Coordinates of C-alpha atoms in Angstrom, one line a residue:
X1 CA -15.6 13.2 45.5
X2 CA -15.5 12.1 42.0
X3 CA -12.2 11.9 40.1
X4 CA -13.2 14.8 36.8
X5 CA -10.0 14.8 35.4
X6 CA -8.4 12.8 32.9
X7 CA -4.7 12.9 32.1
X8 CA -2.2 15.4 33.1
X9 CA 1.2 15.7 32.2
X10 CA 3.3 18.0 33.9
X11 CA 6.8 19.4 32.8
X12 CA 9.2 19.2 35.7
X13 CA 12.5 21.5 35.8
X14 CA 15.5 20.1 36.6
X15 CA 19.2 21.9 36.8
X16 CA 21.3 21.7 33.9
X17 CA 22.4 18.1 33.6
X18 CA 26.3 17.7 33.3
X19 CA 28.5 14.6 32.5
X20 CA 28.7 12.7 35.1
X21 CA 26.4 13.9 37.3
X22 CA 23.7 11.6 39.4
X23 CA 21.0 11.8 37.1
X24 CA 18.5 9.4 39.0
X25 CA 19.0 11.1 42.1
X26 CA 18.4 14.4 40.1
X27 CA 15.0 13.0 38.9
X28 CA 13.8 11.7 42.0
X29 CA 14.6 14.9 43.9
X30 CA 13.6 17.2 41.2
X31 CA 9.9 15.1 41.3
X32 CA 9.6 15.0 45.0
X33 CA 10.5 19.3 45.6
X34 CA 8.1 19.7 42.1
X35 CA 5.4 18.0 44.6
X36 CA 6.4 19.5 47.7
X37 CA 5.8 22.7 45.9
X38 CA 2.7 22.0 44.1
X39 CA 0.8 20.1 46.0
X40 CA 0.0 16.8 44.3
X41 CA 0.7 13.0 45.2
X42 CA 2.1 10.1 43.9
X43 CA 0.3 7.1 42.5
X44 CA 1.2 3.3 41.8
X45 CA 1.3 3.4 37.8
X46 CA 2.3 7.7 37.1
X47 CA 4.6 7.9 34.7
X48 CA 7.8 9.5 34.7
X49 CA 9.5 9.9 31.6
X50 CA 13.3 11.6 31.3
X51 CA 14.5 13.3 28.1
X52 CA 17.1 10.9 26.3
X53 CA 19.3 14.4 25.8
X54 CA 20.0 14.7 29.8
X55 CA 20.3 10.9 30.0
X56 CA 23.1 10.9 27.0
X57 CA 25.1 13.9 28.8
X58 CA 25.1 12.6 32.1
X59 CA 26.2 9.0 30.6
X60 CA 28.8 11.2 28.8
X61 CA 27.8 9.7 25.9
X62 CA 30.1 12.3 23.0
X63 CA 32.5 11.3 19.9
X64 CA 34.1 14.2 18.4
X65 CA 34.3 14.5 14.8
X66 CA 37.2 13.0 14.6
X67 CA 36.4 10.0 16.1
X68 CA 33.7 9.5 13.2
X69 CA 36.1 10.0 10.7
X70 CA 38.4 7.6 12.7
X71 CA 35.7 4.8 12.5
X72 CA 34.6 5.8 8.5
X73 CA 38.1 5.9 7.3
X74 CA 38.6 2.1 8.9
X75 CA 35.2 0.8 7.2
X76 CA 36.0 2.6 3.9
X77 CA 39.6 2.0 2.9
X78 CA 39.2 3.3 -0.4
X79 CA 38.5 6.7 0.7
X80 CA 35.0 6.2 -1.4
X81 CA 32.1 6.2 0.0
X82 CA 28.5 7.7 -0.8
X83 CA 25.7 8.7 1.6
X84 CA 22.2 8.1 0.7
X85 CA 19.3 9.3 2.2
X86 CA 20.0 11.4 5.0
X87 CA 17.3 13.5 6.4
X88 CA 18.2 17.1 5.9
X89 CA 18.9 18.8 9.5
X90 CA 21.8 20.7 10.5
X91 CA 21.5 19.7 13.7
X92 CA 20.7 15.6 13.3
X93 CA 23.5 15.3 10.3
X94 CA 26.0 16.9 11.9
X95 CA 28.0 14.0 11.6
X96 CA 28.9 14.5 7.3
X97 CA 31.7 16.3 8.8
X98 CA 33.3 13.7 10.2
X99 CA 32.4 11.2 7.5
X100 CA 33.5 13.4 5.2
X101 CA 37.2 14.1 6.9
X102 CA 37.7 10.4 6.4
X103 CA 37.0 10.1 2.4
X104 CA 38.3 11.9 -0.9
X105 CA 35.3 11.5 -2.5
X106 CA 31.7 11.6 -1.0
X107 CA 28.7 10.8 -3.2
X108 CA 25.6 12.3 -1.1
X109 CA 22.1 10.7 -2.6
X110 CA 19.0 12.5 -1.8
X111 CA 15.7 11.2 -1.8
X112 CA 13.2 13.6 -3.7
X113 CA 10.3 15.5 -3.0
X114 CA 11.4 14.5 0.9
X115 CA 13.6 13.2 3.2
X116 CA 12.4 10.2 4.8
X117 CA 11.0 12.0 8.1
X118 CA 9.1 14.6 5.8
X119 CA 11.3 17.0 5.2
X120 CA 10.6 18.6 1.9
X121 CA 13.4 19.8 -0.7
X122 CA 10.2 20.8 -2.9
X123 CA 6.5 20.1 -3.0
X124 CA 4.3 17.3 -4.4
X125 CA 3.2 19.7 -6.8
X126 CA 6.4 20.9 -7.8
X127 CA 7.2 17.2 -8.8
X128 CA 4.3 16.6 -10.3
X129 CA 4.7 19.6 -12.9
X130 CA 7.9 18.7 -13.6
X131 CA 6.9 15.8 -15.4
X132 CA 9.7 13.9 -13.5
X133 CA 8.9 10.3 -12.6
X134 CA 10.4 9.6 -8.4
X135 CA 10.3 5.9 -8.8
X136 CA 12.8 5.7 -11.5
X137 CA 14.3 9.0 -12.7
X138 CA 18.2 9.9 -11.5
X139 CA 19.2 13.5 -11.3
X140 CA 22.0 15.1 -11.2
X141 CA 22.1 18.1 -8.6
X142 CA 22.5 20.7 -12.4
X143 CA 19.2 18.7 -13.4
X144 CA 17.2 19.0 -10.4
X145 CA 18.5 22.9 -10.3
X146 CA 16.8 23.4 -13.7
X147 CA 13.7 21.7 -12.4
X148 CA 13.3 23.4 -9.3
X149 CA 15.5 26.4 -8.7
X150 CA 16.3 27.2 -5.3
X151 CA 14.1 26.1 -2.6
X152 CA 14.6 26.9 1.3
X153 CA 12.7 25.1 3.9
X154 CA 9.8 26.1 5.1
X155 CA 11.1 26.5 9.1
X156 CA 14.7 26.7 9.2
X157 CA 15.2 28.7 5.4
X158 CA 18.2 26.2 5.1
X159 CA 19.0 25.4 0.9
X160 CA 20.0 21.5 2.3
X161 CA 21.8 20.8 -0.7
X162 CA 23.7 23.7 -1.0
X163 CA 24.6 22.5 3.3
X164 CA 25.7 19.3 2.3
X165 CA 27.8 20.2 -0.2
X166 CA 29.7 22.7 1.8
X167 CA 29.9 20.5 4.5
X168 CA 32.0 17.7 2.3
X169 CA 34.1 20.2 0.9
X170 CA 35.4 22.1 4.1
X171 CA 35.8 18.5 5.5
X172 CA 38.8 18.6 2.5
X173 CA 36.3 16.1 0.3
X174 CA 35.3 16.2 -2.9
X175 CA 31.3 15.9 -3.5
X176 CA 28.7 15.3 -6.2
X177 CA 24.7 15.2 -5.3
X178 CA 22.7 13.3 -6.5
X179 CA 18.9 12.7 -6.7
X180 CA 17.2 9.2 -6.4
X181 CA 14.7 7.2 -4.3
X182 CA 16.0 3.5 -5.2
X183 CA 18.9 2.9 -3.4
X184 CA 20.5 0.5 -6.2
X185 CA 20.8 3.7 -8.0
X186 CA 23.8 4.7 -6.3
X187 CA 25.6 1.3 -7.1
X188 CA 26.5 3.0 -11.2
X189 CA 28.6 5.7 -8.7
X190 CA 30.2 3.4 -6.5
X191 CA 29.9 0.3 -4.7
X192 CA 30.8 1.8 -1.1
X193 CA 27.6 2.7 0.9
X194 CA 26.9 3.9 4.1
X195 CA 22.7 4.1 4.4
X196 CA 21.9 7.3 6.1
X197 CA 17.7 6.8 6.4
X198 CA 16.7 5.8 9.8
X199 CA 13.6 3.6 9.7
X200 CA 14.0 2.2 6.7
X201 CA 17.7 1.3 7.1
X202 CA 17.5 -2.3 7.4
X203 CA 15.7 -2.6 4.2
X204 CA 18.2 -0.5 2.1
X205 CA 20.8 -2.2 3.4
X206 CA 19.5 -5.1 2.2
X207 CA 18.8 -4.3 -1.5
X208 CA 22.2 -2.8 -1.7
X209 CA 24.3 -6.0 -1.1
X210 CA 22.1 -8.1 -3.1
X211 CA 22.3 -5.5 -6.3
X212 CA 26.2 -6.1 -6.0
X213 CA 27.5 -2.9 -3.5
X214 CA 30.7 -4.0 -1.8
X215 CA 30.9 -2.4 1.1
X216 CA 27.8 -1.2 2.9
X217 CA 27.2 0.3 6.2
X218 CA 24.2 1.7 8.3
X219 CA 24.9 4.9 10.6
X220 CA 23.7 2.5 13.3
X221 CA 27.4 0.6 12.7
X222 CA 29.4 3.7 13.0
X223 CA 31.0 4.7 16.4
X224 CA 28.9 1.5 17.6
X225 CA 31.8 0.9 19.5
X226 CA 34.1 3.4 21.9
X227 CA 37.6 4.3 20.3
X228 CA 40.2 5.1 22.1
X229 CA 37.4 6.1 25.4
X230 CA 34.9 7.9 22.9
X231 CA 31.2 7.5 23.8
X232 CA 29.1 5.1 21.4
X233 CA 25.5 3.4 21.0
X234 CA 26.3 -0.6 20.7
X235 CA 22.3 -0.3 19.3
X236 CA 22.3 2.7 17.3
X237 CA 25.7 4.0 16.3
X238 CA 25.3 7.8 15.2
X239 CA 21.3 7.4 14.7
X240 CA 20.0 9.6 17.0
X241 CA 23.0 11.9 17.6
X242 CA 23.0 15.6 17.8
X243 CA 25.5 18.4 17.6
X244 CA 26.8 19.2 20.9
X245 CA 29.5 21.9 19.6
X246 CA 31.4 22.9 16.9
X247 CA 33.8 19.2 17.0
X248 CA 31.3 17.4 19.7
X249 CA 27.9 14.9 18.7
X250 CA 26.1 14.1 21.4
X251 CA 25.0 10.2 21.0
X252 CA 21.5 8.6 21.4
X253 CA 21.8 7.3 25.2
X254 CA 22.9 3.4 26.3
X255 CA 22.0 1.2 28.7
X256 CA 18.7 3.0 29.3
X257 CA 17.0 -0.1 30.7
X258 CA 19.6 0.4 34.1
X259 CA 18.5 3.8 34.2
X260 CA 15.0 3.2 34.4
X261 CA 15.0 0.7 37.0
X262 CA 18.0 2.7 39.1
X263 CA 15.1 5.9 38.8
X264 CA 12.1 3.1 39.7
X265 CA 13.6 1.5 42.4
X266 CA 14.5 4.8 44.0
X267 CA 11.0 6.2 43.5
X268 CA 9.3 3.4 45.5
X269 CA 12.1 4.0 48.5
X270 CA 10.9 7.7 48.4
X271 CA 7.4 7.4 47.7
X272 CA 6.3 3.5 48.5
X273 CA 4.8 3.7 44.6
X274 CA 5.0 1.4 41.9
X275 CA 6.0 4.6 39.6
X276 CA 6.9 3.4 35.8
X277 CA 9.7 5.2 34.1
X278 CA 10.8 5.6 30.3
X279 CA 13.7 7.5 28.5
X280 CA 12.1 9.4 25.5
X281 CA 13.2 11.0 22.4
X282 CA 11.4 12.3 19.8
X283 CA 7.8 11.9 19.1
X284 CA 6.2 10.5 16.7
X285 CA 3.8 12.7 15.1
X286 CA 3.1 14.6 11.9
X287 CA 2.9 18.5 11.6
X288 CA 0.3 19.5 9.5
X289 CA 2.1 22.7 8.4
X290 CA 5.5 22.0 7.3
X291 CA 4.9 17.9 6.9
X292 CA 7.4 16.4 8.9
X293 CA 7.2 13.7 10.9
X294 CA 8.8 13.8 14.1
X295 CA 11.0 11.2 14.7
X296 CA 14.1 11.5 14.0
X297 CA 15.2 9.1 16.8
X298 CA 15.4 5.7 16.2
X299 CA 12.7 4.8 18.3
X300 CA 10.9 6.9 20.8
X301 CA 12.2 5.0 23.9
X302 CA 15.1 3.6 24.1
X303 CA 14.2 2.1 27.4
X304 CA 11.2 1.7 29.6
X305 CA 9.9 -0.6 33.0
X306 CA 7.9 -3.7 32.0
X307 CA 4.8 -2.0 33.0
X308 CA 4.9 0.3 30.0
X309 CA 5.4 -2.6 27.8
X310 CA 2.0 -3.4 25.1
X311 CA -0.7 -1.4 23.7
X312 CA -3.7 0.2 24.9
X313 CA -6.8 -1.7 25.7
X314 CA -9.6 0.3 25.3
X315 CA -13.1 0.7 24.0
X316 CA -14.2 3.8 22.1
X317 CA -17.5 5.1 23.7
X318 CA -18.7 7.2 21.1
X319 CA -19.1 3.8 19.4
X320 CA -20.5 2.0 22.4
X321 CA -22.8 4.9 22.9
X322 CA -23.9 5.1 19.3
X323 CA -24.0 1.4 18.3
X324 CA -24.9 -0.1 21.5
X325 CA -26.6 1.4 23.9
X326 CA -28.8 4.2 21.1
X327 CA -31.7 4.4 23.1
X328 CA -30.1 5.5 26.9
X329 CA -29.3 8.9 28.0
X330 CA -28.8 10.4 31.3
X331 CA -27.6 8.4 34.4
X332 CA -29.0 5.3 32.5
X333 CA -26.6 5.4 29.6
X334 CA -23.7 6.3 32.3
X335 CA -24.5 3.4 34.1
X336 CA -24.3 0.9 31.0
X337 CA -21.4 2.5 29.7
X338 CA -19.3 2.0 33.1
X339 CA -20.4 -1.3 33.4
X340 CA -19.1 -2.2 29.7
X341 CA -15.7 -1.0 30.7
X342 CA -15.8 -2.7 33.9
X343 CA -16.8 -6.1 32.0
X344 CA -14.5 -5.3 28.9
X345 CA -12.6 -7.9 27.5
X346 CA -8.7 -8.5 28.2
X347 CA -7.8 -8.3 24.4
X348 CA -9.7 -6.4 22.5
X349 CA -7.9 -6.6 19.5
X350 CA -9.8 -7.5 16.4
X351 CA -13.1 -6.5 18.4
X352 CA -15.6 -3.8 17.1
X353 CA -15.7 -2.0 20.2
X354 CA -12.3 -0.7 20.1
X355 CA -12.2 0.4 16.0
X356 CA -11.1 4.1 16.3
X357 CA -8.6 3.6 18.9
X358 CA -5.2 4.2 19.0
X359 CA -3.3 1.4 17.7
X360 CA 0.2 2.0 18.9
X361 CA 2.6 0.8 21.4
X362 CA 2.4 2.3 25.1
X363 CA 6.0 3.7 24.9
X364 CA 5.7 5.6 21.7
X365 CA 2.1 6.7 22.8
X366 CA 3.7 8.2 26.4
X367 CA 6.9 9.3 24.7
X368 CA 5.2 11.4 21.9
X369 CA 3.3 12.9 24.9
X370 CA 6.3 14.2 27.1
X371 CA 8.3 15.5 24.1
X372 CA 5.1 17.8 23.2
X373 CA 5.3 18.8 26.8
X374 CA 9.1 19.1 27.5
X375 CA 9.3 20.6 23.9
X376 CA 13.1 21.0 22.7
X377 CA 14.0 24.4 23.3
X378 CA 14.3 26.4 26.8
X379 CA 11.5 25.3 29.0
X380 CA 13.9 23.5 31.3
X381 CA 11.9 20.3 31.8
X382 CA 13.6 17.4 31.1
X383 CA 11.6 15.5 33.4
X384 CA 7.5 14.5 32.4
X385 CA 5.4 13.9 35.5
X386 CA 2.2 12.0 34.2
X387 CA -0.9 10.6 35.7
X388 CA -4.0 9.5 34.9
X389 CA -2.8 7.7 31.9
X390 CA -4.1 4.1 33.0
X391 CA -7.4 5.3 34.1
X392 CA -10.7 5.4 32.6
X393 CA -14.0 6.4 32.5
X394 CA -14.4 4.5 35.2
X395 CA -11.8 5.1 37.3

């Protein structure tokens, strides 16, 4: 019988993953009871992607607050330091408390109409009213107040800047806000920097020193290394953490490319499959309501099997169909359609016959896929079974 089904991606449950415990044992016995249960096989090239959040708390992979502050305090002698451009999330900034215990004075620079993910303080057309130039114009937090009063966002109904200033001055700091989108612009404050923006990090880093800032730091180098036992990302620092409880951030997960292959090589004992495995975060994807884009991660994977590794290669058909083959229908046009996928070249890059495609990397592609099916809330599936993904029309 002919295979009429394209991808599926299946949530898995899993029990609640605790430090320390045997997490690629969990996955391989959670996926094996999941088919048991359900019926369905295993197959060289599925997919089996793991939440980075179950990865991290097995790993044990926590600094407390007061290990940030530790590590801030150490980089910023002065007890000056501003931060500029952090996205606005209760949850992903959690970490201003500890920077904050470590400092006097914190200088927090916001980027204006949004955050770099999407997040919007106000709209384009609020900004555009105003009359107020982003490129070039400074404001002070009394300025942008006048401007635009008192704006919540649009899912949590958190005032961000009213947050962030709380959270600096229960940490025992003294705060100004500030409103920019060139970094340099924080250099007339103080020299002492730590970048806050995720993707773009590398670049503001970069301006900063050569515009004369003194001391500059990315979150990526703080709690890049343990203190005194603490967890830490060697890659990523505090990008990617999450609040874990009241005093606790959970870190973006390490040494994920040992996890994968532990989970691979234990799937082919169980299953005699060539199974590929990734460790995803967020996806990256826009929502068309409140405008943010997903990722908040630093990447989508932190680690992934060699098989994952590349882009798609794919034609589109509707363009074949159209362009190509006009004058077929029926079994005819089926037939010259499979056969241009069966003769289809090894790199289609550049090549007509793939505009319209997807143009991103298998890993990001897969991992935007299991976080829209694990979701982040209380489904209880930290574990994304998928098949079909390598398959075709063909197939």
């Amino acid at each position: 019988m002919p295979n009429s089904l394209g991808v599926i991606s299946r949530g898995v449950k899993a029990p609640i993953i605790k430090e320390g415990d045997n997490l690629p044992e969990i996955v391989v016995n959670s996926l094996l009871e999941a088919a048991k249960a359900h019926n369905f096989t295993f197959r060289d090239r599925d997919v089996v992607a793991v939440t980075e959040a179950v990865v991290a708390r097995a790993q044990g992979n926590y600094v407390t607050l007061s290990d940030v502050a530790d590590d801030v305090r150490e980089k910023f002698p002065s007890g000056e330091a501003a931060v500029i451009f952090p996205i606005m999330s209760r949850n992903r900034f959690a970490c201003l408390a500890g920077i904050a215990r470590a400092l006097s004075k914190v200088y927090v620079m916001l980027s204006y109409p949004s955050d770099e993910v999407g997040n919007r303080l106000i709209t384009p057309e609020q900004l555009e009213d105003s009359g107020v130039n982003p490129y070039t114009d400074v404001l002070s937090e009394a300025k942008f107040r006048e401007l635009f009063g008192y704006e919540k966002h649009i899912f949590t109904g958190v005032d961000y800047i009213e947050l962030y200033k709380e959270t600096v001055k229960n940490s025992g700091a003294e705060v100004e806000i500030i409103f920019a989108n060139n970094p340099t612009a924080i250099l007339n404050y103080t020299k002492n920097v730590i970048a806050a923006d995720i993707h773009t990090r590398k670049l503001t880093k970069s301006r900063l020193l050569k515009n004369g800032a003194e001391i500059v730091y990315g979150l990526d180098e703080i709690m890049n290394k343990s203190r005194g036992g603490s967890g830490f990302n060697p890659d990523y620092g505090l990008l990617g953490a999450n609040l874990a409880s009241g005093e606790r951030l959970k870190l973006f997960p390490k040494d994920c490319d040992v996890f994968v292959a532990d989970v691979a090589a234990k799937l082919f004992t169980a299953t005699g499959k060539q199974i590929e495995v990734m460790v995803y975060g967020d996806g990256a994807f826009k929502d068309p309501a409140g405008f943010i884009w997903e990722l908040a991660d630093p990447v989508v994977s932190p680690g992934y099997t060699n098989g994952l590794s590349g882009t798609p290669n794919e034609i589109k058909l509707k363009y074949i169909a159209d362009n190509e083959f006009p004058d077929l229908s029926g079994e005819e046009l089926k037939a010259a359609i499979l056969n241009k996928i069966k003769t289809k070249k090894a790199d289609l890059k550049g090549d007509m016959a793939s505009q319209g495609t997807t143009p991103r990397r298998l890993p990001d592609l897969l991992g935007s896929l299991a976080d829209l099916t694990s979701g982040s809330g209380d489904k209880g599936t930290p574990i994304v079974f998928i098949q079909g993904y390598f398959e075709n029309y063909g197939s």
